[in-house]
JSON list of C-alpha atoms and ligand atoms in Angstrom, two decimals:
[
{"chain": "A", "resi": 481, "resn": "MET", "atom": "CA", "xyz": [17.25, -27.91, 8.05]},
{"chain": "A", "resi": 482, "resn": "GLY", "atom": "CA", "xyz": [20.50, -29.89, 7.78]},
{"chain": "A", "resi": 483, "resn": "ILE", "atom": "CA", "xyz": [22.98, -29.26, 5.00]},
{"chain": "A", "resi": 484, "resn": "LYS", "atom": "CA", "xyz": [23.95, -32.58, 3.50]},
{"chain": "A", "resi": 485, "resn": "THR", "atom": "CA", "xyz": [26.84, -31.55, 1.25]},
{"chain": "A", "resi": 486, "resn": "ILE", "atom": "CA", "xyz": [29.63, -29.16, 2.02]},
{"chain": "A", "resi": 487, "resn": "ARG", "atom": "CA", "xyz": [29.54, -26.02, -0.07]},
{"chain": "A", "resi": 488, "resn": "ILE", "atom": "CA", "xyz": [32.99, -24.45, -0.32]},
{"chain": "A", "resi": 489, "resn": "THR", "atom": "CA", "xyz": [33.06, -20.79, -1.30]},
{"chain": "A", "resi": 490, "resn": "ASP", "atom": "CA", "xyz": [35.85, -19.13, -3.31]},
{"chain": "A", "resi": 491, "resn": "PHE", "atom": "CA", "xyz": [35.83, -16.22, -0.83]},
{"chain": "A", "resi": 492, "resn": "PRO", "atom": "CA", "xyz": [34.52, -16.11, 2.74]},
{"chain": "A", "resi": 493, "resn": "ILE", "atom": "CA", "xyz": [30.88, -15.01, 2.85]},
{"chain": "A", "resi": 494, "resn": "HIS", "atom": "CA", "xyz": [28.11, -15.05, 5.44]},
{"chain": "A", "resi": 495, "resn": "SER", "atom": "CA", "xyz": [26.86, -18.58, 6.06]},
{"chain": "A", "resi": 496, "resn": "GLN", "atom": "CA", "xyz": [23.25, -17.58, 5.23]},
{"chain": "A", "resi": 497, "resn": "PHE", "atom": "CA", "xyz": [24.11, -17.65, 1.53]},
{"chain": "A", "resi": 498, "resn": "VAL", "atom": "CA", "xyz": [25.38, -21.22, 1.47]},
{"chain": "A", "resi": 499, "resn": "GLU", "atom": "CA", "xyz": [22.81, -22.49, 3.95]},
{"chain": "A", "resi": 500, "resn": "CYS", "atom": "CA", "xyz": [20.00, -21.36, 1.65]},
{"chain": "A", "resi": 501, "resn": "TRP", "atom": "CA", "xyz": [19.10, -24.03, -0.92]},
{"chain": "A", "resi": 502, "resn": "SER", "atom": "CA", "xyz": [16.07, -25.47, -2.68]},
{"chain": "A", "resi": 503, "resn": "PRO", "atom": "CA", "xyz": [14.70, -28.60, -1.00]},
{"chain": "A", "resi": 504, "resn": "ARG", "atom": "CA", "xyz": [11.93, -30.77, -2.44]},
{"chain": "A", "resi": 505, "resn": "ALA", "atom": "CA", "xyz": [11.38, -33.20, 0.46]},
{"chain": "A", "resi": 506, "resn": "PHE", "atom": "CA", "xyz": [8.88, -31.42, 2.67]},
{"chain": "A", "resi": 507, "resn": "THR", "atom": "CA", "xyz": [7.68, -32.76, 6.04]},
{"chain": "A", "resi": 508, "resn": "LEU", "atom": "CA", "xyz": [3.96, -31.86, 5.85]},
{"chain": "A", "resi": 509, "resn": "ASP", "atom": "CA", "xyz": [4.42, -29.32, 8.66]},
{"chain": "A", "resi": 510, "resn": "ALA", "atom": "CA", "xyz": [1.97, -26.44, 8.22]},
{"chain": "A", "resi": 511, "resn": "ILE", "atom": "CA", "xyz": [3.02, -22.80, 8.09]},
{"chain": "A", "resi": 512, "resn": "ASP", "atom": "CA", "xyz": [0.96, -20.24, 9.96]},
{"chain": "A", "resi": 513, "resn": "GLU", "atom": "CA", "xyz": [0.02, -17.06, 8.17]},
{"chain": "A", "resi": 514, "resn": "HIS", "atom": "CA", "xyz": [2.19, -14.94, 10.48]},
{"chain": "A", "resi": 515, "resn": "ALA", "atom": "CA", "xyz": [5.32, -16.91, 9.50]},
{"chain": "A", "resi": 516, "resn": "LEU", "atom": "CA", "xyz": [4.40, -16.71, 5.82]},
{"chain": "A", "resi": 517, "resn": "LEU", "atom": "CA", "xyz": [3.83, -12.97, 6.01]},
{"chain": "A", "resi": 518, "resn": "THR", "atom": "CA", "xyz": [7.16, -12.57, 7.82]},
{"chain": "A", "resi": 519, "resn": "ILE", "atom": "CA", "xyz": [8.87, -14.23, 4.86]},
{"chain": "A", "resi": 520, "resn": "LEU", "atom": "CA", "xyz": [7.01, -11.97, 2.41]},
{"chain": "A", "resi": 521, "resn": "GLU", "atom": "CA", "xyz": [7.89, -8.96, 4.56]},
{"chain": "A", "resi": 522, "resn": "ALA", "atom": "CA", "xyz": [11.57, -9.57, 3.80]},
{"chain": "A", "resi": 523, "resn": "ALA", "atom": "CA", "xyz": [10.74, -9.66, 0.09]},
{"chain": "A", "resi": 524, "resn": "ARG", "atom": "CA", "xyz": [8.95, -6.32, 0.47]},
{"chain": "A", "resi": 525, "resn": "TRP", "atom": "CA", "xyz": [12.24, -4.72, 1.52]},
{"chain": "A", "resi": 526, "resn": "ALA", "atom": "CA", "xyz": [14.04, -5.64, -1.68]},
{"chain": "A", "resi": 527, "resn": "PRO", "atom": "CA", "xyz": [15.51, -2.70, -3.63]},
{"chain": "A", "resi": 528, "resn": "SER", "atom": "CA", "xyz": [13.98, -1.94, -7.03]},
{"chain": "A", "resi": 529, "resn": "SER", "atom": "CA", "xyz": [14.39, 0.44, -9.94]},
{"chain": "A", "resi": 530, "resn": "TYR", "atom": "CA", "xyz": [12.83, 3.83, -9.00]},
{"chain": "A", "resi": 531, "resn": "ASN", "atom": "CA", "xyz": [11.71, 2.08, -5.78]},
{"chain": "A", "resi": 532, "resn": "SER", "atom": "CA", "xyz": [8.83, 0.92, -7.97]},
{"chain": "A", "resi": 533, "resn": "GLN", "atom": "CA", "xyz": [8.34, -2.32, -5.96]},
{"chain": "A", "resi": 534, "resn": "PRO", "atom": "CA", "xyz": [6.77, -4.12, -8.94]},
{"chain": "A", "resi": 535, "resn": "TRP", "atom": "CA", "xyz": [6.46, -7.49, -7.15]},
{"chain": "A", "resi": 536, "resn": "ARG", "atom": "CA", "xyz": [3.12, -8.89, -6.05]},
{"chain": "A", "resi": 537, "resn": "PHE", "atom": "CA", "xyz": [2.47, -12.11, -4.13]},
{"chain": "A", "resi": 538, "resn": "VAL", "atom": "CA", "xyz": [-0.55, -14.39, -4.13]},
{"chain": "A", "resi": 539, "resn": "TYR", "atom": "CA", "xyz": [-0.35, -17.29, -1.73]},
{"chain": "A", "resi": 540, "resn": "ALA", "atom": "CA", "xyz": [-2.21, -20.36, -0.57]},
{"chain": "A", "resi": 541, "resn": "ARG", "atom": "CA", "xyz": [-1.47, -22.60, 2.37]},
{"chain": "A", "resi": 542, "resn": "ARG", "atom": "CA", "xyz": [-2.06, -26.36, 2.38]},
{"chain": "A", "resi": 543, "resn": "GLU", "atom": "CA", "xyz": [-5.48, -27.44, 3.63]},
{"chain": "A", "resi": 544, "resn": "THR", "atom": "CA", "xyz": [-7.13, -24.17, 2.68]},
{"chain": "A", "resi": 545, "resn": "ASP", "atom": "CA", "xyz": [-9.87, -23.86, 0.07]},
{"chain": "A", "resi": 546, "resn": "GLN", "atom": "CA", "xyz": [-7.41, -22.50, -2.51]},
{"chain": "A", "resi": 547, "resn": "TRP", "atom": "CA", "xyz": [-4.77, -25.22, -2.10]},
{"chain": "A", "resi": 548, "resn": "VAL", "atom": "CA", "xyz": [-5.92, -27.63, -4.80]},
{"chain": "A", "resi": 549, "resn": "SER", "atom": "CA", "xyz": [-6.19, -24.89, -7.37]},
{"chain": "A", "resi": 550, "resn": "PHE", "atom": "CA", "xyz": [-2.69, -23.54, -6.51]},
{"chain": "A", "resi": 551, "resn": "LEU", "atom": "CA", "xyz": [-1.28, -27.06, -6.88]},
{"chain": "A", "resi": 552, "resn": "SER", "atom": "CA", "xyz": [-2.84, -27.23, -10.33]},
{"chain": "A", "resi": 553, "resn": "PHE", "atom": "CA", "xyz": [-0.69, -24.23, -11.34]},
{"chain": "A", "resi": 554, "resn": "LEU", "atom": "CA", "xyz": [2.42, -26.46, -11.22]},
{"chain": "A", "resi": 555, "resn": "ASN", "atom": "CA", "xyz": [3.54, -28.81, -13.95]},
{"chain": "A", "resi": 556, "resn": "GLU", "atom": "CA", "xyz": [3.29, -32.51, -13.23]},
{"chain": "A", "resi": 557, "resn": "PHE", "atom": "CA", "xyz": [6.92, -32.89, -12.18]},
{"chain": "A", "resi": 558, "resn": "ASN", "atom": "CA", "xyz": [6.80, -30.01, -9.70]},
{"chain": "A", "resi": 559, "resn": "ARG", "atom": "CA", "xyz": [3.41, -31.11, -8.38]},
{"chain": "A", "resi": 560, "resn": "SER", "atom": "CA", "xyz": [4.77, -34.60, -7.65]},
{"chain": "A", "resi": 561, "resn": "TRP", "atom": "CA", "xyz": [6.84, -33.23, -4.74]},
{"chain": "A", "resi": 562, "resn": "ALA", "atom": "CA", "xyz": [5.36, -29.78, -4.01]},
{"chain": "A", "resi": 563, "resn": "VAL", "atom": "CA", "xyz": [2.12, -31.51, -3.00]},
{"chain": "A", "resi": 564, "resn": "ARG", "atom": "CA", "xyz": [3.78, -31.84, 0.44]},
{"chain": "A", "resi": 565, "resn": "ALA", "atom": "CA", "xyz": [4.67, -28.12, 0.68]},
{"chain": "A", "resi": 566, "resn": "ALA", "atom": "CA", "xyz": [3.16, -25.94, 3.37]},
{"chain": "A", "resi": 567, "resn": "ALA", "atom": "CA", "xyz": [2.42, -23.07, 0.99]},
{"chain": "A", "resi": 568, "resn": "ILE", "atom": "CA", "xyz": [2.68, -21.98, -2.62]},
{"chain": "A", "resi": 569, "resn": "VAL", "atom": "CA", "xyz": [3.38, -18.33, -3.43]},
{"chain": "A", "resi": 570, "resn": "VAL", "atom": "CA", "xyz": [2.86, -16.93, -6.93]},
{"chain": "A", "resi": 571, "resn": "ILE", "atom": "CA", "xyz": [5.27, -14.07, -7.68]},
{"chain": "A", "resi": 572, "resn": "LEU", "atom": "CA", "xyz": [4.08, -11.50, -10.20]},
{"chain": "A", "resi": 573, "resn": "SER", "atom": "CA", "xyz": [5.61, -8.27, -11.42]},
{"chain": "A", "resi": 574, "resn": "LYS", "atom": "CA", "xyz": [4.04, -5.09, -12.76]},
{"chain": "A", "resi": 575, "resn": "GLN", "atom": "CA", "xyz": [5.50, -4.09, -16.13]},
{"chain": "A", "resi": 576, "resn": "THR", "atom": "CA", "xyz": [4.89, -0.36, -15.66]},
{"chain": "A", "resi": 577, "resn": "PHE", "atom": "CA", "xyz": [5.22, 2.14, -12.83]},
{"chain": "A", "resi": 578, "resn": "ARG", "atom": "CA", "xyz": [4.15, 5.66, -11.92]},
{"chain": "A", "resi": 579, "resn": "LEU", "atom": "CA", "xyz": [6.64, 8.38, -10.95]},
{"chain": "A", "resi": 580, "resn": "PRO", "atom": "CA", "xyz": [5.72, 10.33, -7.82]},
{"chain": "A", "resi": 581, "resn": "GLY", "atom": "CA", "xyz": [3.40, 13.22, -8.75]},
{"chain": "A", "resi": 582, "resn": "ARG", "atom": "CA", "xyz": [2.70, 11.89, -12.28]},
{"chain": "A", "resi": 583, "resn": "VAL", "atom": "CA", "xyz": [-0.45, 10.16, -13.47]},
{"chain": "A", "resi": 584, "resn": "GLU", "atom": "CA", "xyz": [0.87, 8.31, -16.51]},
{"chain": "A", "resi": 585, "resn": "GLU", "atom": "CA", "xyz": [2.42, 4.84, -16.37]},
{"chain": "A", "resi": 586, "resn": "PHE", "atom": "CA", "xyz": [5.99, 4.37, -17.63]},
{"chain": "A", "resi": 587, "resn": "SER", "atom": "CA", "xyz": [7.47, 1.13, -18.89]},
{"chain": "A", "resi": 588, "resn": "LEU", "atom": "CA", "xyz": [9.67, -0.62, -16.28]},
{"chain": "A", "resi": 589, "resn": "PRO", "atom": "CA", "xyz": [12.25, -2.76, -18.12]},
{"chain": "A", "resi": 590, "resn": "THR", "atom": "CA", "xyz": [13.58, -4.11, -14.82]},
{"chain": "A", "resi": 591, "resn": "HIS", "atom": "CA", "xyz": [10.28, -5.50, -13.50]},
{"chain": "A", "resi": 592, "resn": "SER", "atom": "CA", "xyz": [11.40, -9.13, -13.68]},
{"chain": "A", "resi": 593, "resn": "PHE", "atom": "CA", "xyz": [14.87, -8.36, -12.35]},
{"chain": "A", "resi": 594, "resn": "ASP", "atom": "CA", "xyz": [13.33, -6.49, -9.40]},
{"chain": "A", "resi": 595, "resn": "ALA", "atom": "CA", "xyz": [10.95, -9.37, -8.68]},
{"chain": "A", "resi": 596, "resn": "GLY", "atom": "CA", "xyz": [13.97, -11.69, -8.76]},
{"chain": "A", "resi": 597, "resn": "VAL", "atom": "CA", "xyz": [15.61, -9.67, -6.02]},
{"chain": "A", "resi": 598, "resn": "ALA", "atom": "CA", "xyz": [12.40, -9.96, -3.99]},
{"chain": "A", "resi": 599, "resn": "TRP", "atom": "CA", "xyz": [12.51, -13.74, -4.52]},
{"chain": "A", "resi": 600, "resn": "ALA", "atom": "CA", "xyz": [16.10, -13.80, -3.20]},
{"chain": "A", "resi": 601, "resn": "PHE", "atom": "CA", "xyz": [15.13, -11.84, -0.08]},
{"chain": "A", "resi": 602, "resn": "LEU", "atom": "CA", "xyz": [12.16, -14.17, 0.41]},
{"chain": "A", "resi": 603, "resn": "ALA", "atom": "CA", "xyz": [14.34, -17.27, 0.11]},
{"chain": "A", "resi": 604, "resn": "LEU", "atom": "CA", "xyz": [16.99, -15.95, 2.49]},
{"chain": "A", "resi": 605, "resn": "GLN", "atom": "CA", "xyz": [14.41, -14.93, 5.12]},
{"chain": "A", "resi": 606, "resn": "ALA", "atom": "CA", "xyz": [12.70, -18.31, 4.79]},
{"chain": "A", "resi": 607, "resn": "SER", "atom": "CA", "xyz": [16.01, -20.09, 5.25]},
{"chain": "A", "resi": 608, "resn": "LEU", "atom": "CA", "xyz": [16.92, -17.96, 8.27]},
{"chain": "A", "resi": 609, "resn": "LEU", "atom": "CA", "xyz": [13.58, -18.97, 9.86]},
{"chain": "A", "resi": 610, "resn": "GLY", "atom": "CA", "xyz": [14.17, -22.66, 9.13]},
{"chain": "A", "resi": 611, "resn": "TRP", "atom": "CA", "xyz": [11.90, -22.92, 6.08]},
{"chain": "A", "resi": 612, "resn": "GLY", "atom": "CA", "xyz": [12.90, -24.17, 2.64]},
{"chain": "A", "resi": 613, "resn": "ALA", "atom": "CA", "xyz": [11.87, -22.08, -0.37]},
{"chain": "A", "resi": 614, "resn": "HIS", "atom": "CA", "xyz": [11.96, -23.61, -3.85]},
{"chain": "A", "resi": 615, "resn": "ALA", "atom": "CA", "xyz": [11.32, -21.42, -6.90]},
{"chain": "A", "resi": 616, "resn": "LEU", "atom": "CA", "xyz": [9.35, -23.02, -9.73]},
{"chain": "A", "resi": 617, "resn": "ALA", "atom": "CA", "xyz": [9.42, -21.88, -13.33]},
{"chain": "A", "resi": 618, "resn": "GLY", "atom": "CA", "xyz": [7.61, -25.04, -14.38]},
{"chain": "A", "resi": 619, "resn": "ILE", "atom": "CA", "xyz": [4.13, -23.60, -14.04]},
{"chain": "A", "resi": 620, "resn": "ASN", "atom": "CA", "xyz": [1.07, -22.97, -16.19]},
{"chain": "A", "resi": 621, "resn": "ARG", "atom": "CA", "xyz": [1.03, -19.18, -16.58]},
{"chain": "A", "resi": 622, "resn": "ASP", "atom": "CA", "xyz": [-2.15, -19.08, -18.66]},
{"chain": "A", "resi": 623, "resn": "LEU", "atom": "CA", "xyz": [-4.02, -20.97, -15.97]},
{"chain": "A", "resi": 624, "resn": "ILE", "atom": "CA", "xyz": [-2.64, -18.72, -13.21]},
{"chain": "A", "resi": 625, "resn": "ARG", "atom": "CA", "xyz": [-3.64, -15.62, -15.17]},
{"chain": "A", "resi": 626, "resn": "SER", "atom": "CA", "xyz": [-7.20, -16.75, -15.72]},
{"chain": "A", "resi": 627, "resn": "ASP", "atom": "CA", "xyz": [-7.76, -18.39, -12.31]},
{"chain": "A", "resi": 628, "resn": "LEU", "atom": "CA", "xyz": [-6.42, -15.43, -10.32]},
{"chain": "A", "resi": 629, "resn": "SER", "atom": "CA", "xyz": [-7.67, -12.74, -12.75]},
{"chain": "A", "resi": 630, "resn": "ILE", "atom": "CA", "xyz": [-4.18, -11.31, -13.22]},
{"chain": "A", "resi": 631, "resn": "PRO", "atom": "CA", "xyz": [-4.27, -8.13, -15.36]},
{"chain": "A", "resi": 632, "resn": "ASP", "atom": "CA", "xyz": [-2.34, -8.11, -18.67]},
{"chain": "A", "resi": 633, "resn": "ASP", "atom": "CA", "xyz": [0.25, -5.59, -17.45]},
{"chain": "A", "resi": 634, "resn": "PHE", "atom": "CA", "xyz": [1.52, -8.03, -14.81]},
{"chain": "A", "resi": 635, "resn": "SER", "atom": "CA", "xyz": [4.01, -10.80, -15.62]},
{"chain": "A", "resi": 636, "resn": "ILE", "atom": "CA", "xyz": [3.70, -14.15, -13.93]},
{"chain": "A", "resi": 637, "resn": "GLU", "atom": "CA", "xyz": [7.26, -14.84, -12.84]},
{"chain": "A", "resi": 638, "resn": "VAL", "atom": "CA", "xyz": [7.47, -18.03, -10.76]},
{"chain": "A", "resi": 639, "resn": "CYS", "atom": "CA", "xyz": [5.72, -19.96, -8.07]},
{"chain": "A", "resi": 640, "resn": "VAL", "atom": "CA", "xyz": [7.54, -20.73, -4.82]},
{"chain": "A", "resi": 641, "resn": "ALA", "atom": "CA", "xyz": [6.97, -23.85, -2.74]},
{"chain": "A", "resi": 642, "resn": "LEU", "atom": "CA", "xyz": [7.63, -23.31, 0.97]},
{"chain": "A", "resi": 643, "resn": "GLY", "atom": "CA", "xyz": [8.00, -26.07, 3.51]},
{"chain": "A", "resi": 644, "resn": "GLN", "atom": "CA", "xyz": [10.08, -27.67, 6.22]},
{"chain": "A", "resi": 645, "resn": "SER", "atom": "CA", "xyz": [12.88, -29.67, 4.70]},
{"chain": "A", "resi": 646, "resn": "GLY", "atom": "CA", "xyz": [12.78, -33.34, 5.65]},
{"chain": "A", "resi": 647, "resn": "ASP", "atom": "CA", "xyz": [14.30, -36.67, 4.77]},
{"chain": "A", "resi": 648, "resn": "ALA", "atom": "CA", "xyz": [14.89, -37.44, 1.08]},
{"chain": "A", "resi": 649, "resn": "ALA", "atom": "CA", "xyz": [12.92, -40.66, 1.64]},
{"chain": "A", "resi": 650, "resn": "LEU", "atom": "CA", "xyz": [9.78, -38.47, 1.64]},
{"chain": "A", "resi": 651, "resn": "LEU", "atom": "CA", "xyz": [10.28, -37.94, -2.09]},
{"chain": "A", "resi": 652, "resn": "PRO", "atom": "CA", "xyz": [9.29, -40.03, -5.09]},
{"chain": "A", "resi": 653, "resn": "HIS", "atom": "CA", "xyz": [12.14, -42.52, -5.64]},
{"chain": "A", "resi": 654, "resn": "PHE", "atom": "CA", "xyz": [13.58, -40.87, -8.77]},
{"chain": "A", "resi": 655, "resn": "LEU", "atom": "CA", "xyz": [14.18, -37.61, -6.89]},
{"chain": "A", "resi": 656, "resn": "GLN", "atom": "CA", "xyz": [15.81, -38.90, -3.74]},
{"chain": "A", "resi": 657, "resn": "ALA", "atom": "CA", "xyz": [19.44, -38.73, -4.94]},
{"chain": "A", "resi": 658, "resn": "LYS", "atom": "CA", "xyz": [18.94, -35.11, -6.02]},
{"chain": "A", "resi": 659, "resn": "GLU", "atom": "CA", "xyz": [17.97, -33.91, -2.52]},
{"chain": "A", "resi": 660, "resn": "VAL", "atom": "CA", "xyz": [21.27, -32.16, -1.79]},
{"chain": "A", "resi": 661, "resn": "PRO", "atom": "CA", "xyz": [22.31, -28.52, -2.04]},
{"chain": "A", "resi": 662, "resn": "SER", "atom": "CA", "xyz": [23.96, -28.01, -5.40]},
{"chain": "A", "resi": 663, "resn": "ASN", "atom": "CA", "xyz": [27.31, -26.40, -6.04]},
{"chain": "A", "resi": 664, "resn": "ARG", "atom": "CA", "xyz": [28.24, -23.41, -8.18]},
{"chain": "A", "resi": 665, "resn": "ARG", "atom": "CA", "xyz": [30.69, -22.67, -10.99]},
{"chain": "A", "resi": 666, "resn": "PRO", "atom": "CA", "xyz": [33.87, -20.82, -9.90]},
{"chain": "A", "resi": 667, "resn": "LEU", "atom": "CA", "xyz": [33.73, -17.04, -9.61]},
{"chain": "A", "resi": 668, "resn": "VAL", "atom": "CA", "xyz": [36.57, -16.61, -12.12]},
{"chain": "A", "resi": 669, "resn": "ASP", "atom": "CA", "xyz": [34.31, -18.19, -14.75]},
{"chain": "A", "resi": 670, "resn": "MET", "atom": "CA", "xyz": [31.78, -15.36, -14.42]},
{"chain": "A", "resi": 671, "resn": "ALA", "atom": "CA", "xyz": [33.47, -12.20, -13.10]},
{"chain": "A", "resi": 672, "resn": "GLY", "atom": "CA", "xyz": [36.17, -10.25, -14.94]},
{"chain": "A", "resi": 673, "resn": "GLU", "atom": "CA", "xyz": [37.79, -6.91, -14.22]},
{"chain": "A", "resi": 674, "resn": "GLY", "atom": "CA", "xyz": [37.40, -4.81, -17.37]},
{"chain": "A", "resi": 675, "resn": "ARG", "atom": "CA", "xyz": [36.79, -7.80, -19.59]},
{"chain": "A", "resi": 676, "resn": "PHE", "atom": "CA", "xyz": [33.98, -10.18, -20.30]},
{"chain": "A", "resi": 677, "resn": "VAL", "atom": "CA", "xyz": [34.50, -13.71, -19.07]},
{"chain": "A", "resi": 678, "resn": "ASP", "atom": "CA", "xyz": [32.35, -16.70, -19.75]},
{"chain": "A", "resi": 679, "resn": "GLY", "atom": "CA", "xyz": [34.06, -19.79, -18.50]},
{"chain": "A", "resi": 680, "resn": "THR", "atom": "CA", "xyz": [31.23, -22.15, -19.31]},
{"chain": "B", "resi": 580, "resn": "FMN", "atom": "C1", "xyz": [13.73, -18.94, -11.29]},
{"chain": "B", "resi": 580, "resn": "FMN", "atom": "C2", "xyz": [13.91, -20.38, -10.85]},
{"chain": "B", "resi": 580, "resn": "FMN", "atom": "C3", "xyz": [13.10, -21.35, -11.39]},
{"chain": "B", "resi": 580, "resn": "FMN", "atom": "C4", "xyz": [13.21, -22.69, -10.97]},
{"chain": "B", "resi": 580, "resn": "FMN", "atom": "N1", "xyz": [12.34, -23.63, -11.45]},
{"chain": "B", "resi": 580, "resn": "FMN", "atom": "C5", "xyz": [12.37, -24.88, -10.94]},
{"chain": "B", "resi": 580, "resn": "FMN", "atom": "C6", "xyz": [11.38, -25.83, -11.30]},
{"chain": "B", "resi": 580, "resn": "FMN", "atom": "O1", "xyz": [10.44, -25.56, -12.07]},
{"chain": "B", "resi": 580, "resn": "FMN", "atom": "N2", "xyz": [11.47, -27.07, -10.76]},
{"chain": "B", "resi": 580, "resn": "FMN", "atom": "C7", "xyz": [12.45, -27.43, -9.90]},
{"chain": "B", "resi": 580, "resn": "FMN", "atom": "O2", "xyz": [12.45, -28.58, -9.42]},
{"chain": "B", "resi": 580, "resn": "FMN", "atom": "N3", "xyz": [13.40, -26.54, -9.52]},
{"chain": "B", "resi": 580, "resn": "FMN", "atom": "C8", "xyz": [13.38, -25.28, -10.00]},
{"chain": "B", "resi": 580, "resn": "FMN", "atom": "N4", "xyz": [14.31, -24.34, -9.60]},
{"chain": "B", "resi": 580, "resn": "FMN", "atom": "C9", "xyz": [15.35, -24.73, -8.62]},
{"chain": "B", "resi": 580, "resn": "FMN", "atom": "C10", "xyz": [16.75, -24.72, -9.24]},
{"chain": "B", "resi": 580, "resn": "FMN", "atom": "O3", "xyz": [16.92, -25.86, -10.04]},
{"chain": "B", "resi": 580, "resn": "FMN", "atom": "C11", "xyz": [17.77, -24.65, -8.09]},
{"chain": "B", "resi": 580, "resn": "FMN", "atom": "O4", "xyz": [17.64, -23.40, -7.44]},
{"chain": "B", "resi": 580, "resn": "FMN", "atom": "C12", "xyz": [19.19, -24.78, -8.60]},
{"chain": "B", "resi": 580, "resn": "FMN", "atom": "O5", "xyz": [19.40, -26.08, -9.11]},
{"chain": "B", "resi": 580, "resn": "FMN", "atom": "C13", "xyz": [20.21, -24.53, -7.52]},
{"chain": "B", "resi": 580, "resn": "FMN", "atom": "O6", "xyz": [19.97, -25.36, -6.42]},
{"chain": "B", "resi": 580, "resn": "FMN", "atom": "P1", "xyz": [19.87, -24.75, -4.95]},
{"chain": "B", "resi": 580, "resn": "FMN", "atom": "O7", "xyz": [18.82, -23.68, -4.97]},
{"chain": "B", "resi": 580, "resn": "FMN", "atom": "O8", "xyz": [19.50, -25.88, -4.06]},
{"chain": "B", "resi": 580, "resn": "FMN", "atom": "O9", "xyz": [21.21, -24.17, -4.62]},
{"chain": "B", "resi": 580, "resn": "FMN", "atom": "C14", "xyz": [14.21, -23.03, -10.01]},
{"chain": "B", "resi": 580, "resn": "FMN", "atom": "C15", "xyz": [15.02, -22.02, -9.46]},
{"chain": "B", "resi": 580, "resn": "FMN", "atom": "C16", "xyz": [14.87, -20.72, -9.86]},
{"chain": "B", "resi": 580, "resn": "FMN", "atom": "C17", "xyz": [15.72, -19.65, -9.20]}
]
């Protein structure tokens, strides 16, 4: 997966962080289940509050029986390009957890945060294996809940489109110019020692 713009960091960091981005132009290459599970395995090793591991994953690969229904989970814009993805993963999080040795469920205020860390691990592992991972908040959560019979105590966080990144020309015309890794605001605009900074 070639990087088409240069990302310059404020401090030197491992290249995996800047090489990971969110492509939309997918090549139609298929992903085998072993590769997909390897990517989810990295997500499994994310840290979480109380080691509660509230994330859950439901996935479908292109050309399987479930594919069309997983595509229907995406809004029209996301579907217009994710139709070429190799797989769609729904990320869910459990809002409660059980302490070891206890039977009752406790509220887990960090369930979404924890699932976000799992998403980051997933995206980094995908990128390291040469796959592009693109998170999608533009989804129909009511449809996902009913179609997949998701219990009420689980939040539907995002979907992720996975695929091999290809040429921008594979995209609908209006998206082609956007097919570049984006930049970031400077660190000094968001990190302050002993004081709040918000350099927006
Ligand atoms: C939680 C989350 C939700 C997102 N939802 C969408 C989406 O619905 N559609 C889309 O095209 N991109 C979506 N994105 C992609 C972001 O726009 C993208 O990550 C951001 O612009 C930074 O670009 P980069 O990942 O290539 O560095 C989402 C990203 C995240 C992390």
